[in-house]
Coordinates of C-alpha atoms in Angstrom, one line a residue:
Chain F
X1 CA 8.9 23.6 26.8
X2 CA 5.9 24.3 24.5
X3 CA 8.4 25.6 21.9
X4 CA 10.3 22.4 22.1
X5 CA 7.1 20.3 21.8
X6 CA 5.9 22.2 18.7
X7 CA 9.3 21.7 17.0
X8 CA 9.8 18.1 18.1
X9 CA 12.0 16.1 15.6
X10 CA 9.7 14.0 13.4
X11 CA 12.2 11.1 13.9
X12 CA 11.2 10.9 17.6
X13 CA 7.6 10.4 16.4
X14 CA 8.8 7.6 14.1
X15 CA 10.6 5.9 16.9
X16 CA 7.5 6.1 19.2
X17 CA 5.3 4.7 16.5
X18 CA 7.8 1.9 15.9
X19 CA 7.9 1.0 19.6
X20 CA 4.1 1.1 19.7
X21 CA 4.1 -1.6 17.1
X22 CA 7.2 -3.7 18.0
X23 CA 6.5 -4.0 21.8
X24 CA 2.9 -5.3 21.5
X25 CA 4.1 -7.6 18.7
X26 CA 6.6 -9.2 21.0
X27 CA 4.1 -9.4 23.9
X28 CA 1.3 -10.9 21.8
X29 CA -1.4 -8.8 23.3
X30 CA -5.0 -9.1 22.2
X31 CA -8.1 -6.9 22.3
X32 CA -11.7 -7.8 21.7
X33 CA -13.1 -7.1 18.2
X34 CA -16.6 -5.9 17.6
X35 CA -18.1 -6.8 14.1
X36 CA -19.5 -3.9 12.1
X37 CA -22.7 -4.2 10.1
X38 CA -21.0 -3.7 6.6
X39 CA -18.7 -6.7 7.3
X40 CA -21.5 -8.7 8.7
X41 CA -23.6 -8.1 5.6
X42 CA -20.8 -9.6 3.4
X43 CA -20.6 -12.6 5.7
X44 CA -24.3 -13.1 5.9
X45 CA -24.6 -12.9 2.1
X46 CA -22.0 -15.6 1.5
X47 CA -23.4 -17.6 4.4
X48 CA -26.8 -17.6 2.7
X49 CA -25.5 -18.8 -0.6
X50 CA -26.6 -22.4 -1.4
X51 CA -23.9 -25.1 -2.1
X52 CA -22.5 -24.8 -5.6
X53 CA -23.0 -21.0 -5.8
X54 CA -20.2 -19.0 -7.3
X55 CA -18.2 -16.1 -5.9
X56 CA -15.8 -14.1 -8.1
X57 CA -13.0 -12.4 -6.3
X58 CA -11.0 -9.6 -7.8
X59 CA -7.5 -9.5 -6.3
X60 CA -7.1 -5.8 -7.3
X61 CA -4.1 -4.9 -5.1
X62 CA -0.4 -5.1 -5.2
X63 CA 2.3 -6.0 -2.6
X64 CA 2.1 -2.5 -1.1
X65 CA -1.5 -3.2 0.1
X66 CA -1.0 -6.9 0.8
X67 CA -0.9 -6.2 4.6
X68 CA -4.5 -5.1 4.7
X69 CA -6.1 -7.2 1.9
X70 CA -4.4 -10.5 2.0
X71 CA -5.8 -11.5 5.5
X72 CA -9.2 -10.4 4.2
X73 CA -8.9 -12.6 1.1
X74 CA -7.7 -15.6 3.2
X75 CA -10.7 -15.3 5.6
X76 CA -13.3 -15.0 2.8
X77 CA -11.9 -17.9 0.7
X78 CA -11.8 -20.1 3.8
X79 CA -15.5 -19.2 4.4
X80 CA -16.4 -20.0 0.8
X81 CA -14.6 -23.4 0.8
X82 CA -16.3 -24.2 4.1
X83 CA -19.7 -23.3 2.5
X84 CA -18.9 -25.2 -0.7
X85 CA -19.2 -22.0 -2.6
X86 CA -17.1 -22.1 -5.7
X87 CA -14.5 -19.3 -6.2
X88 CA -13.3 -17.7 -9.4
X89 CA -10.2 -15.5 -8.9
X90 CA -9.1 -12.8 -11.3
X91 CA -7.3 -9.4 -11.3
X92 CA -7.4 -6.2 -13.2
X93 CA -3.9 -5.2 -12.0
X94 CA -0.7 -6.9 -13.1
X95 CA 0.7 -6.6 -9.5
X96 CA -2.2 -8.8 -8.2
X97 CA -1.7 -11.7 -10.5
X98 CA 0.7 -13.8 -8.4
X99 CA -0.8 -12.6 -5.1
X100 CA -4.2 -14.1 -6.1
X101 CA -2.7 -17.3 -7.3
X102 CA -0.7 -17.8 -4.1
X103 CA -3.6 -17.1 -1.8
X104 CA -6.0 -19.4 -3.5
X105 CA -3.4 -22.2 -3.6
X106 CA -2.6 -21.6 0.1
X107 CA -6.2 -21.8 1.3
X108 CA -6.9 -24.7 -1.0
X109 CA -4.0 -26.7 0.5
X110 CA -5.4 -26.0 4.0
X111 CA -9.0 -26.9 3.2
X112 CA -8.5 -29.6 0.5
X113 CA -10.3 -27.6 -2.2
X114 CA -9.7 -29.0 -5.7
X115 CA -8.6 -26.8 -8.6
X116 CA -11.1 -26.9 -11.4
X117 CA -13.9 -28.1 -9.2
X118 CA -13.9 -25.8 -6.2
X119 CA -11.9 -22.9 -7.6
X120 CA -10.4 -21.4 -10.7
X121 CA -7.8 -18.7 -11.1
X122 CA -8.1 -16.7 -14.3
X123 CA -5.2 -14.3 -13.7
X124 CA -4.7 -10.9 -15.3
X125 CA -6.0 -9.2 -18.4
X126 CA -5.1 -5.7 -19.4
X127 CA -7.8 -3.1 -20.1
X128 CA -10.0 -3.0 -17.0
X129 CA -13.2 -1.6 -18.5
X130 CA -13.1 -4.0 -21.5
X131 CA -12.5 -6.9 -19.2
X132 CA -15.5 -6.1 -17.0
X133 CA -17.8 -5.4 -19.9
X134 CA -16.5 -8.5 -21.8
X135 CA -17.2 -10.8 -18.9
X136 CA -20.8 -9.7 -19.0
X137 CA -21.2 -11.2 -22.4
X138 CA -18.9 -14.2 -22.0
X139 CA -16.1 -14.8 -19.6
X140 CA -14.2 -16.9 -22.1
X141 CA -14.2 -14.0 -24.6
X142 CA -11.8 -12.2 -22.2
X143 CA -10.1 -15.2 -20.4
X144 CA -10.0 -17.9 -23.0
X145 CA -7.6 -19.8 -20.7
X146 CA -6.9 -19.7 -16.9
X147 CA -3.7 -18.4 -15.3
X148 CA -1.9 -21.7 -16.0
X149 CA -3.0 -21.5 -19.7
X150 CA -5.6 -24.3 -19.5
X151 CA -8.5 -23.5 -21.8
X152 CA -11.6 -22.7 -19.8
X153 CA -13.5 -25.2 -21.9
X154 CA -11.4 -28.0 -20.3
X155 CA -12.1 -26.8 -16.7
X156 CA -15.1 -28.7 -15.2
X157 CA -16.1 -25.9 -12.9
X158 CA -16.5 -23.5 -15.8
X159 CA -18.8 -25.7 -17.8
X160 CA -21.9 -24.1 -16.4
X161 CA -20.5 -20.6 -15.9
X162 CA -20.7 -18.3 -19.0
X163 CA -21.1 -14.8 -17.7
X164 CA -22.2 -12.7 -14.7
X165 CA -25.6 -14.5 -14.7
X166 CA -24.0 -17.5 -13.1
X167 CA -22.0 -15.5 -10.6
X168 CA -23.8 -14.9 -7.3
X169 CA -21.5 -12.3 -5.9
X170 CA -18.4 -10.3 -6.9
X171 CA -16.0 -9.5 -4.1
X172 CA -13.6 -6.8 -5.1
X173 CA -10.5 -6.6 -2.9
X174 CA -9.2 -3.2 -3.9
X175 CA -6.4 -0.7 -3.1
X176 CA -7.4 1.7 -5.9
X177 CA -10.4 2.6 -8.1
X178 CA -11.4 -0.9 -9.1
X179 CA -14.5 -1.1 -6.9
X180 CA -15.8 2.0 -8.6
X181 CA -15.2 0.3 -12.0
X182 CA -17.1 -2.8 -10.8
X183 CA -20.0 -0.7 -9.7
X184 CA -20.1 1.5 -12.8
X185 CA -19.7 -1.3 -15.4
X186 CA -21.0 -4.4 -13.7
X187 CA -23.5 -3.5 -11.1
X188 CA -25.1 -0.6 -13.1
X189 CA -25.1 -2.4 -16.4
X190 CA -25.5 -6.1 -15.5
X191 CA -27.2 -5.7 -12.0
X192 CA -24.4 -7.8 -10.5
X193 CA -24.3 -8.0 -6.7
X194 CA -21.0 -6.6 -5.5
X195 CA -19.2 -6.5 -2.1
X196 CA -15.9 -4.9 -1.5
X197 CA -12.9 -5.2 0.8
X198 CA -10.8 -2.1 0.5
X199 CA -7.7 -0.4 2.1
X200 CA -8.2 2.1 4.9
X201 CA -7.1 4.9 2.6
X202 CA -10.1 4.6 0.2
X203 CA -12.8 3.2 2.5
X204 CA -14.4 6.6 3.2
X205 CA -15.1 6.9 -0.6
X206 CA -17.0 3.6 -0.6
X207 CA -19.6 4.3 2.1
X208 CA -22.0 6.2 -0.3
X209 CA -22.2 3.1 -2.4
X210 CA -23.0 1.0 0.7
X211 CA -25.9 3.4 1.6
X212 CA -27.4 3.1 -1.9
X213 CA -27.0 -0.7 -1.8
X214 CA -24.7 -0.6 -4.9
X215 CA -22.5 -2.5 -2.5
X216 CA -24.1 -5.2 -0.4
X217 CA -21.2 -5.2 2.1
X218 CA -17.9 -3.5 2.8
X219 CA -14.8 -4.6 4.7
X220 CA -12.6 -1.7 5.9
X221 CA -8.8 -2.6 5.7
X222 CA -7.2 -4.7 8.4
X223 CA -10.2 -4.1 10.7
X224 CA -12.5 -5.8 8.1
X225 CA -10.1 -8.8 8.0
X226 CA -10.2 -9.1 11.8
X227 CA -14.0 -8.8 11.8
X228 CA -14.4 -11.5 9.2
X229 CA -11.9 -13.8 11.0
X230 CA -14.1 -13.4 14.1
X231 CA -17.2 -14.2 12.1
X232 CA -15.8 -17.4 10.7
X233 CA -14.2 -18.3 14.1
X234 CA -10.7 -18.4 12.7
X235 CA -8.4 -15.7 14.2
X236 CA -5.4 -15.1 12.0
X237 CA -3.2 -12.1 10.8
X238 CA -6.1 -9.6 10.8
X239 CA -6.9 -10.3 14.5
X240 CA -3.2 -10.2 15.5
X241 CA -2.7 -7.0 13.5
X242 CA -5.7 -5.1 14.9
X243 CA -4.6 -5.8 18.5
X244 CA -1.3 -4.2 17.8
X245 CA -3.0 -1.5 15.8
X246 CA -4.9 -0.3 18.9
X247 CA -1.6 0.7 20.6
X248 CA -0.5 2.7 17.5
X249 CA -3.9 4.4 17.4
X250 CA -3.7 5.4 21.1
X251 CA -0.3 6.9 20.4
X252 CA -1.5 8.9 17.4
X253 CA -4.6 10.1 19.3
X254 CA -2.3 11.1 22.2
X255 CA 0.1 13.0 19.9
X256 CA -2.8 14.8 18.1
X257 CA -4.2 15.9 21.5
X258 CA -0.8 17.0 22.7
X259 CA -0.1 18.9 19.5
X260 CA -3.4 20.7 19.7
X261 CA -2.9 21.6 23.4
X262 CA 0.6 23.0 22.7
X263 CA -0.8 24.9 19.6
X264 CA -3.5 26.6 21.6
X265 CA -1.2 27.4 24.6
X266 CA 1.4 28.9 22.1
X267 CA -1.3 31.0 20.4
X268 CA -2.7 32.3 23.8
X269 CA 0.9 33.2 24.8
X270 CA 1.4 35.1 21.5
X271 CA -1.8 37.0 22.1
Chain O
X1 CA 17.9 -22.4 0.7
X2 CA 16.2 -20.2 -1.9
X3 CA 13.5 -19.3 0.6
X4 CA 16.1 -18.3 3.2
X5 CA 17.9 -16.1 0.6
X6 CA 14.5 -14.5 -0.3
X7 CA 13.7 -13.7 3.3
X8 CA 17.2 -12.1 3.9
X9 CA 16.8 -10.1 0.7
X10 CA 13.3 -8.9 1.6
X11 CA 14.5 -8.1 5.1
X12 CA 17.5 -6.1 3.9
X13 CA 15.4 -4.2 1.3
X14 CA 12.8 -3.4 4.0
X15 CA 15.5 -1.9 6.2
X16 CA 16.9 0.0 3.2
X17 CA 13.4 1.6 2.7
X18 CA 13.0 2.3 6.4
X19 CA 16.3 4.0 6.5
X20 CA 14.6 6.9 4.7
X21 CA 12.9 7.7 8.1
X22 CA 16.2 8.9 9.3
X23 CA 17.1 10.8 6.1
X24 CA 17.6 10.3 2.4
X25 CA 20.5 7.9 1.7
X26 CA 22.0 5.7 -1.1
X27 CA 20.5 2.5 0.5
X28 CA 17.0 3.9 0.3
X29 CA 17.5 5.1 -3.3
X30 CA 18.9 1.7 -4.4
X31 CA 15.9 -0.1 -3.0
X32 CA 13.5 2.5 -4.4
X33 CA 15.0 2.2 -7.9
X34 CA 15.1 -1.5 -7.7
X35 CA 11.4 -1.6 -6.8
X36 CA 10.4 0.7 -9.7
X37 CA 12.5 -1.3 -12.2
X38 CA 11.2 -4.7 -11.1
X39 CA 7.6 -3.4 -11.0
X40 CA 7.8 -1.9 -14.5
X41 CA 9.5 -5.0 -15.9
X42 CA 7.1 -7.3 -14.3
X43 CA 4.1 -5.3 -15.6
X44 CA 5.4 -5.2 -19.1
X45 CA 6.1 -9.0 -19.2
X46 CA 2.7 -9.8 -17.8
X47 CA 0.9 -7.4 -20.2
X48 CA 2.7 -9.0 -23.1
X49 CA 1.9 -12.6 -22.0
X50 CA -1.7 -11.9 -20.8
X51 CA -2.7 -9.2 -23.3
X52 CA -0.6 -8.9 -26.5
X53 CA 0.0 -12.7 -27.1
X54 CA -3.6 -14.0 -26.5
X55 CA -5.4 -11.0 -28.1
X56 CA -3.0 -10.0 -31.0
X57 CA -0.4 -12.6 -31.7
X58 CA -2.4 -15.8 -31.3
X59 CA -5.3 -14.8 -33.6
X60 CA -2.9 -13.8 -36.4
X61 CA -0.9 -17.0 -35.9
X62 CA -4.0 -19.1 -36.1
X63 CA -5.2 -17.3 -39.2
X64 CA -2.1 -18.4 -41.1
X65 CA -1.4 -21.8 -39.5
X66 CA -5.0 -23.1 -39.1
X67 CA -6.8 -21.0 -41.7
X68 CA -8.9 -19.3 -39.0
X69 CA -9.2 -16.3 -41.3
X70 CA -11.5 -14.4 -38.9
X71 CA -8.3 -13.7 -36.8
X72 CA -7.2 -11.3 -39.6
X73 CA -9.8 -8.8 -38.3
X74 CA -7.4 -8.2 -35.5
X75 CA -5.1 -6.5 -37.9
X76 CA -7.3 -3.4 -37.8
X77 CA -7.0 -2.7 -34.0
X78 CA -3.4 -3.8 -34.1
X79 CA -2.6 -1.2 -36.8
X80 CA -4.6 1.5 -34.9
X81 CA -2.7 0.7 -31.7
X82 CA 0.6 0.7 -33.5
X83 CA -0.1 4.4 -34.4
X84 CA 0.8 5.3 -30.8
X85 CA 4.4 4.7 -31.9
X86 CA 4.1 7.4 -34.6
X87 CA 5.2 9.8 -31.8
X88 CA 8.7 8.3 -32.2
X89 CA 8.8 9.7 -35.8
X90 CA 8.4 13.5 -35.7
X91 CA 7.3 13.8 -39.4
X92 CA 4.4 11.4 -38.7
X93 CA 3.7 12.3 -35.1
X94 CA 0.2 13.6 -36.0
X95 CA -1.0 10.1 -36.6
X96 CA -1.2 9.5 -32.8
X97 CA -4.3 11.6 -32.8
X98 CA -6.4 8.8 -34.3
X99 CA -5.9 6.1 -31.6
X100 CA -6.2 8.8 -28.9
X101 CA -9.5 10.0 -30.5
X102 CA -10.8 6.5 -30.7
X103 CA -9.8 5.8 -27.1
X104 CA -11.4 9.0 -25.8
X105 CA -14.6 8.5 -27.9
X106 CA -15.1 4.9 -26.9
X107 CA -14.1 5.5 -23.3
X108 CA -16.5 8.4 -22.9
X109 CA -19.3 6.6 -24.7
X110 CA -19.0 3.7 -22.3
X111 CA -18.4 5.7 -19.2
X112 CA -20.8 8.7 -19.4
X113 CA -24.2 6.8 -19.2
X114 CA -22.9 4.3 -16.6
X115 CA -21.2 6.9 -14.4
X116 CA -24.2 9.2 -14.6
X117 CA -26.4 6.4 -13.4
X118 CA -24.0 4.9 -10.8
X119 CA -22.6 8.1 -9.3
X120 CA -25.4 10.7 -9.8
X121 CA -28.9 9.1 -10.3
X122 CA -28.4 6.3 -7.8
X123 CA -26.8 8.6 -5.2
X124 CA -29.7 11.1 -5.5
X125 CA -32.1 8.2 -5.2
X126 CA -30.2 6.9 -2.1
X127 CA -30.5 10.4 -0.5
X128 CA -34.2 10.8 -1.1
X129 CA -35.5 7.2 -0.7
X130 CA -35.4 7.4 3.1
X131 CA -37.9 10.2 3.0
X132 CA -40.4 8.0 1.1
X133 CA -39.8 5.4 3.8
X134 CA -40.4 8.0 6.5
X135 CA -43.7 8.8 4.8
X136 CA -44.6 5.1 4.8
X137 CA -43.7 4.9 8.5
X138 CA -40.9 2.3 7.9
X139 CA -38.1 4.1 9.8
X140 CA -37.4 4.4 13.5
X141 CA -36.6 7.9 15.0
X142 CA -32.8 7.2 14.9
X143 CA -33.0 6.4 11.2
X144 CA -35.2 9.5 10.5
X145 CA -32.5 11.6 12.2
X146 CA -29.9 9.9 10.0
X147 CA -31.9 10.6 6.8
X148 CA -32.3 14.3 7.7
X149 CA -28.7 14.7 8.7
X150 CA -27.6 13.1 5.4
X151 CA -29.8 15.5 3.4
X152 CA -28.5 18.5 5.3
X153 CA -25.0 17.3 4.7
X154 CA -25.6 16.9 0.9
X155 CA -27.3 20.3 0.5
X156 CA -24.8 22.2 2.6
X157 CA -21.7 20.6 1.0
X158 CA -23.1 21.2 -2.5
X159 CA -23.8 24.8 -1.4
X160 CA -20.2 25.3 -0.3
X161 CA -19.1 24.3 -3.9
X162 CA -21.7 26.6 -5.5
X163 CA -19.6 29.6 -6.5
X164 CA -22.1 31.4 -8.7
X165 CA -23.6 33.2 -5.7
X166 CA -21.5 35.1 -3.1
X167 CA -21.3 33.2 0.1
X168 CA -23.0 35.7 2.4
X169 CA -26.2 35.7 4.4
X170 CA -28.2 32.4 4.2
X171 CA -25.9 30.9 1.5
X172 CA -22.9 31.8 3.6
X173 CA -24.4 30.1 6.7
X174 CA -25.4 27.0 4.8
X175 CA -21.9 26.8 3.2
X176 CA -20.3 27.0 6.7
X177 CA -22.4 24.0 7.7
X178 CA -21.0 22.3 4.6
X179 CA -17.5 23.0 5.8
X180 CA -18.3 21.2 9.0
X181 CA -19.5 18.2 7.1
X182 CA -16.4 18.3 4.8
X183 CA -14.1 18.5 7.9
X184 CA -15.8 15.4 9.4
X185 CA -15.3 13.7 6.1
X186 CA -11.6 14.6 6.0
X187 CA -11.2 13.5 9.6
X188 CA -12.7 10.1 8.8
X189 CA -10.5 9.8 5.7
X190 CA -7.4 10.7 7.8
X191 CA -8.3 8.2 10.6
X192 CA -8.8 5.4 8.0
X193 CA -5.5 6.4 6.3
X194 CA -3.6 6.2 9.6
X195 CA -5.2 2.7 10.1
X196 CA -4.0 1.7 6.6
X197 CA -0.5 3.0 7.0
X198 CA -0.1 1.4 10.4
X199 CA -1.3 -1.9 9.0
X200 CA 1.6 -1.8 6.5
X201 CA 4.1 -1.2 9.3
X202 CA 2.6 -4.0 11.4
X203 CA 2.9 -6.4 8.5
X204 CA 6.6 -5.5 7.9
X205 CA 7.4 -5.6 11.6
X206 CA 5.7 -9.0 11.8
X207 CA 7.8 -10.2 8.8
X208 CA 11.1 -8.9 10.4
X209 CA 10.4 -10.3 13.9
X210 CA 8.8 -13.6 12.9
X211 CA 10.1 -14.7 9.5
X212 CA 13.6 -13.1 9.6
X213 CA 14.6 -12.9 13.3
X214 CA 12.3 -15.7 14.6
X215 CA 11.6 -13.7 17.7
X216 CA 7.8 -14.3 17.7

């Protein structure tokens, strides 16, 4: 029995995980969500910004991380447009170019935000370090035109935005090292306030920056999206996903405990 | 119509990728190669349009068509960058050393002072600042415990990676405490990784059940 348990076919585990996700999806179950302080700090900072402030969002993720970061982007952009905070979107990764454009357009359609007045999308520029440093001097030295190739000089919203001095907060939505680039080249050099929303895989690396206040807030993966949706009172994909996620987590915890019990029994038998 | 084709294509490719969970097969390899090819192609096209054309081509074009001669300065970085292709010609392959040297030199010059400040000085400051706050009576007992625990974690973990002294006696004991902190860190990273990976599965299942099969 123990022997069989220790040598269980991994495909059985895959099936169990699949069922733990599919069944709750079909039943539309929901669990309560508690908001953590790092997510609340991001929300509070944006909430405290006066009308007409500017938030820059870095869509630094690709389709492979869309599941965690797109709901987060949607919730934050909704909040910004509600607060009349202007949004500048950009990306340091080619994969993120269309994702950022789609998300801004989607939320703008839902909220009635106007392109060029409430938000601008700059798109992608290669050379991450040079882009971050260049925007500290002049944004139009790096992005002379927006994603649709309209010169920044012709966009009303950009008339009073030259560099980081006019940007109240940078929110980096990241699946890789981009948050560290923003901290090293933008926070350290230009004293720019930065918050981050990152995938679960890299969130552990970000907590030291939160403790030193190099990040003013941090949203961890799909959980961060669900928490932010709760704060703005608009449950969406993040909230749905976290309820389903709880079942998968219970299964993984159960399997880890079972595996450990079997391991120790087997070791005792061998002794 | 096009949206429907897109959904079916995405659903079938998702199933092709998931088929790897059973075992490696031609459907999985087809989807994998397609993904790699499309990603690289997309990246190249975007880099040409968002990087090469605005920063290299347009300034040169404007120099000759609108007499904006300052654009000719771009010839210098373009020529240095073009030396990367010297690798294709074995007799002149050594020329690639110049752009690499410039990249490493400029990159290091930019990174070292900023990384030192962001990742070392600020982190040391962040570890020690709570003790100044304890001295000033600004922290409650729980925060004081957190500050001491953090300092203990930093010192013991750094001791574990200090290999100039044999890990015996006091040093061995402290480094063992460091292992405990490292294990807690790895456990946290593993838990977050599980959350991230399950999130990806949830999004795909949601797509298959809602957008493709209309079951939810």
